[in-house]
PDB file of C-alpha atoms in Angstrom:
ATOM      1  CA  UNK T  81     175.072 172.625  75.671  1.00 74.00           C
ATOM      2  CA  UNK T  82     174.121 170.675  78.725  1.00 79.00           C
ATOM      3  CA  UNK T  83     172.199 168.361  76.468  1.00 77.00           C
ATOM      4  CA  UNK T  84     174.875 168.000  73.955  1.00 80.00           C
ATOM      5  CA  UNK T  85     177.722 167.274  76.589  1.00 81.00           C
ATOM      6  CA  UNK T  86     175.460 164.711  78.433  1.00 83.00           C
ATOM      7  CA  UNK T  87     174.708 162.975  75.004  1.00 80.00           C
ATOM      8  CA  UNK T  88     178.383 162.819  74.375  1.00 83.00           C
ATOM      9  CA  UNK T  89     179.151 161.314  77.774  1.00 86.00           C
ATOM     10  CA  UNK T  90     176.478 158.711  77.331  1.00 83.00           C
ATOM     11  CA  UNK T  91     177.817 157.721  73.806  1.00 85.00           C
ATOM     12  CA  UNK T  92     181.364 157.582  74.734  1.00 87.00           C
ATOM     13  CA  UNK T  93     181.034 156.073  78.474  1.00 87.00           C
ATOM     14  CA  UNK T  94     177.509 154.860  78.763  1.00 83.00           C
ATOM     15  CA  UNK T  95     178.494 151.159  78.485  1.00 87.00           C
ATOM     16  CA  UNK T  96     181.124 151.550  81.255  1.00 90.00           C
ATOM     17  CA  UNK T  97     178.923 153.546  83.659  1.00 88.00           C
ATOM     18  CA  UNK T  98     176.929 151.848  86.600  1.00 90.00           C
ATOM     19  CA  UNK T  99     173.139 152.210  86.928  1.00 90.00           C
ATOM     20  CA  UNK T 100     173.331 155.144  89.164  1.00 90.00           C
ATOM     21  CA  UNK T 101     175.540 157.101  86.819  1.00 88.00           C
ATOM     22  CA  UNK T 102     173.274 156.342  83.848  1.00 86.00           C
ATOM     23  CA  UNK T 103     170.342 157.487  86.023  1.00 87.00           C
ATOM     24  CA  UNK T 104     172.073 160.720  86.661  1.00 87.00           C
ATOM     25  CA  UNK T 105     172.845 161.211  82.896  1.00 87.00           C
ATOM     26  CA  UNK T 106     169.044 160.669  82.228  1.00 85.00           C
ATOM     27  CA  UNK T 107     168.277 163.347  84.841  1.00 85.00           C
ATOM     28  CA  UNK T 108     170.645 165.634  82.958  1.00 86.00           C
ATOM     29  CA  UNK T 109     169.050 164.927  79.566  1.00 83.00           C
ATOM     30  CA  UNK T 110     165.561 165.109  80.813  1.00 82.00           C
ATOM     31  CA  UNK T 111     166.249 168.212  82.749  1.00 81.00           C
ATOM     32  CA  UNK T 112     167.832 169.983  79.837  1.00 82.00           C
ATOM     33  CA  UNK T 113     164.896 169.074  77.604  1.00 78.00           C
ATOM     34  CA  UNK T 114     162.499 170.515  80.095  1.00 77.00           C
ATOM     35  CA  UNK T 115     164.653 173.677  80.285  1.00 79.00           C
ATOM     36  CA  UNK T 116     164.478 173.919  76.398  1.00 80.00           C
ATOM     37  CA  UNK T 117     160.766 173.581  76.476  1.00 74.00           C
ATOM     38  CA  UNK T 118     160.531 176.091  79.345  1.00 72.00           C
ATOM     39  CA  UNK T 119     162.524 178.556  77.277  1.00 75.00           C
ATOM     40  CA  UNK T 120     160.387 177.989  74.328  1.00 72.00           C
ATOM     41  CA  UNK T 121     157.224 178.448  76.369  1.00 68.00           C
ATOM     42  CA  UNK T 122     158.744 181.669  77.792  1.00 70.00           C
ATOM     43  CA  UNK T 123     159.268 182.909  74.289  1.00 71.00           C
ATOM     44  CA  UNK T 124     155.618 181.886  73.376  1.00 66.00           C
ATOM     45  CA  UNK T 125     154.467 183.598  76.566  1.00 63.00           C
ATOM     46  CA  UNK T 126     156.216 186.895  75.806  1.00 66.00           C
ATOM     47  CA  UNK T 127     154.710 186.754  72.264  1.00 61.00           C
ATOM     48  CA  UNK T 128     151.247 186.225  73.839  1.00 56.00           C
ATOM     49  CA  UNK T 129     151.546 188.790  76.246  1.00 58.00           C
ATOM     50  CA  UNK T 130     152.463 191.487  73.470  1.00 56.00           C
ATOM     51  CA  UNK T 131     149.957 190.072  71.024  1.00 52.00           C
ATOM     52  CA  UNK T 132     146.163 189.855  71.601  1.00 55.00           C
ATOM     53  CA  UNK T 133     144.357 186.773  70.344  1.00 60.00           C
ATOM     54  CA  UNK T 134     142.726 183.664  71.234  1.00 72.00           C
ATOM     55  CA  UNK T 135     144.546 180.959  73.045  1.00 78.00           C
ATOM     56  CA  UNK T 136     145.223 177.500  71.404  1.00 86.00           C
ATOM     57  CA  UNK T 137     143.559 174.429  72.639  1.00 91.00           C
ATOM     58  CA  UNK T 138     145.595 172.604  75.369  1.00 94.00           C
ATOM     59  CA  UNK T 139     145.264 169.135  77.000  1.00 97.00           C
ATOM     60  CA  UNK T 140     145.094 169.904  80.549  1.00 97.00           C
ATOM     61  CA  UNK T 141     146.083 166.323  81.432  1.00 97.00           C
ATOM     62  CA  UNK T 142     149.234 166.643  79.510  1.00 96.00           C
ATOM     63  CA  UNK T 143     149.972 170.060  80.863  1.00 97.00           C
ATOM     64  CA  UNK T 144     149.513 168.738  84.417  1.00 97.00           C
ATOM     65  CA  UNK T 145     151.891 165.826  83.521  1.00 96.00           C
ATOM     66  CA  UNK T 146     154.554 168.258  82.544  1.00 94.00           C
ATOM     67  CA  UNK T 147     154.015 170.354  85.853  1.00 95.00           C
ATOM     68  CA  UNK T 148     154.292 167.006  87.882  1.00 96.00           C
ATOM     69  CA  UNK T 149     157.566 166.035  86.043  1.00 94.00           C
ATOM     70  CA  UNK T 150     158.918 169.391  87.019  1.00 91.00           C
ATOM     71  CA  UNK T 151     157.823 168.946  90.595  1.00 93.00           C
ATOM     72  CA  UNK T 152     158.926 165.266  90.919  1.00 92.00           C
ATOM     73  CA  UNK T 153     161.788 165.831  93.398  1.00 90.00           C
ATOM     74  CA  UNK T 154     159.530 167.882  95.751  1.00 91.00           C
ATOM     75  CA  UNK T 155     156.786 165.295  95.443  1.00 95.00           C
ATOM     76  CA  UNK T 156     159.132 162.575  96.028  1.00 94.00           C
ATOM     77  CA  UNK T 157     160.807 164.161  99.109  1.00 92.00           C
ATOM     78  CA  UNK T 158     157.631 165.176 100.649  1.00 94.00           C
ATOM     79  CA  UNK T 159     155.930 161.839 100.024  1.00 95.00           C
ATOM     80  CA  UNK T 160     153.082 163.777  98.380  1.00 96.00           C
ATOM     81  CA  UNK T 161     150.128 161.774  96.890  1.00 97.00           C
ATOM     82  CA  UNK T 162     148.685 163.675  93.832  1.00 97.00           C
ATOM     83  CA  UNK T 163     145.349 162.235  92.386  1.00 97.00           C
ATOM     84  CA  UNK T 164     143.759 163.599  89.258  1.00 97.00           C
ATOM     85  CA  UNK T 165     140.165 163.414  88.178  1.00 96.00           C
ATOM     86  CA  UNK T 166     139.342 163.792  84.409  1.00 93.00           C
ATOM     87  CA  UNK T 167     140.643 166.956  82.999  1.00 97.00           C
ATOM     88  CA  UNK T 168     139.381 168.790  79.698  1.00 97.00           C
ATOM     89  CA  UNK T 169     141.061 170.242  76.635  1.00 96.00           C
ATOM     90  CA  UNK T 170     140.716 174.158  77.180  1.00 95.00           C
ATOM     91  CA  UNK T 171     141.659 177.194  75.369  1.00 91.00           C
ATOM     92  CA  UNK T 172     144.622 178.445  77.268  1.00 89.00           C
ATOM     93  CA  UNK T 173     148.333 178.797  76.698  1.00 86.00           C
ATOM     94  CA  UNK T 174     150.086 175.625  78.000  1.00 89.00           C
ATOM     95  CA  UNK T 175     152.785 177.710  79.715  1.00 86.00           C
ATOM     96  CA  UNK T 176     150.321 179.625  81.787  1.00 87.00           C
ATOM     97  CA  UNK T 177     148.340 176.689  82.797  1.00 93.00           C
ATOM     98  CA  UNK T 178     151.529 174.719  83.620  1.00 93.00           C
ATOM     99  CA  UNK T 179     152.806 177.692  85.932  1.00 89.00           C
ATOM    100  CA  UNK T 180     149.376 177.699  87.614  1.00 92.00           C
ATOM    101  CA  UNK T 181     149.548 173.875  88.330  1.00 95.00           C
ATOM    102  CA  UNK T 182     153.135 174.247  89.503  1.00 93.00           C
ATOM    103  CA  UNK T 183     152.446 177.092  91.761  1.00 91.00           C
ATOM    104  CA  UNK T 184     149.276 175.536  93.411  1.00 93.00           C
ATOM    105  CA  UNK T 185     150.839 172.062  93.817  1.00 95.00           C
ATOM    106  CA  UNK T 186     154.161 173.688  95.033  1.00 92.00           C
ATOM    107  CA  UNK T 187     152.329 175.773  97.619  1.00 91.00           C
ATOM    108  CA  UNK T 188     150.307 172.513  98.847  1.00 93.00           C
ATOM    109  CA  UNK T 189     153.616 170.754  99.298  1.00 92.00           C
ATOM    110  CA  UNK T 190     155.473 173.683 100.843  1.00 89.00           C
ATOM    111  CA  UNK T 191     152.568 174.774 103.310  1.00 88.00           C
ATOM    112  CA  UNK T 192     151.788 171.522 104.926  1.00 89.00           C
ATOM    113  CA  UNK T 193     151.495 169.823 108.316  1.00 86.00           C
ATOM    114  CA  UNK T 194     153.594 166.910 109.458  1.00 89.00           C
ATOM    115  CA  UNK T 195     151.393 164.604 107.360  1.00 92.00           C
ATOM    116  CA  UNK T 196     152.496 163.810 103.701  1.00 94.00           C
ATOM    117  CA  UNK T 197     150.523 166.104 101.447  1.00 95.00           C
ATOM    118  CA  UNK T 198     147.547 164.770  99.613  1.00 97.00           C
ATOM    119  CA  UNK T 199     146.437 166.899  96.688  1.00 97.00           C
ATOM    120  CA  UNK T 200     143.593 166.302  94.407  1.00 97.00           C
ATOM    121  CA  UNK T 201     142.933 168.020  91.017  1.00 97.00           C
ATOM    122  CA  UNK T 202     139.781 167.804  88.886  1.00 97.00           C
ATOM    123  CA  UNK T 203     137.615 169.775  86.725  1.00 97.00           C
ATOM    124  CA  UNK T 204     133.816 169.810  85.940  1.00 96.00           C
ATOM    125  CA  UNK T 205     131.801 171.703  83.316  1.00 95.00           C
ATOM    126  CA  UNK T 206     130.141 174.847  84.597  1.00 94.00           C
ATOM    127  CA  UNK T 207     127.997 176.221  81.880  1.00 92.00           C
ATOM    128  CA  UNK T 208     130.088 176.981  78.833  1.00 90.00           C
ATOM    129  CA  UNK T 209     133.338 176.946  80.735  1.00 92.00           C
ATOM    130  CA  UNK T 210     135.226 174.573  83.077  1.00 94.00           C
ATOM    131  CA  UNK T 211     135.635 174.829  86.792  1.00 95.00           C
ATOM    132  CA  UNK T 212     138.967 173.529  88.032  1.00 96.00           C
ATOM    133  CA  UNK T 213     139.459 172.631  91.667  1.00 95.00           C
ATOM    134  CA  UNK T 214     142.537 171.794  93.569  1.00 94.00           C
ATOM    135  CA  UNK T 215     142.136 170.413  97.127  1.00 95.00           C
ATOM    136  CA  UNK T 216     144.939 169.515  99.642  1.00 95.00           C
ATOM    137  CA  UNK T 217     145.333 168.587 103.284  1.00 94.00           C
ATOM    138  CA  UNK T 218     147.828 171.350 104.090  1.00 85.00           C
ATOM    139  CA  UNK T 219     147.718 174.173 106.705  1.00 81.00           C
TER     140      UNK T 219
END
């Protein structure tokens, strides 16, 4: 509903709105799209948690990108600097990996000193698996 009404507002009044109002409409549209994906992921997670089976391949770079979009406001407000090394494609459900990234990055932003948070994420091969590491300058 949010997506539909923000689309109608953009179509009817988009040419008469100033840049700030159009940016707010973009935030509404993007936020509702993220919410739609989140609900879809939640349905997939519910399905996964009730059905045993192997996880699909997921691009960790893309999943991290989604997590960073969801945390954009907190990152901007805290002036956090997030750097990323190369990340692999791994067999994991995207929803779970995204939640992990969001929780760890969110904690690094929340539990910090006076300095702006600096967060680094990377992965390296470890035998037949991948070892992810997330470092920050927080307390």
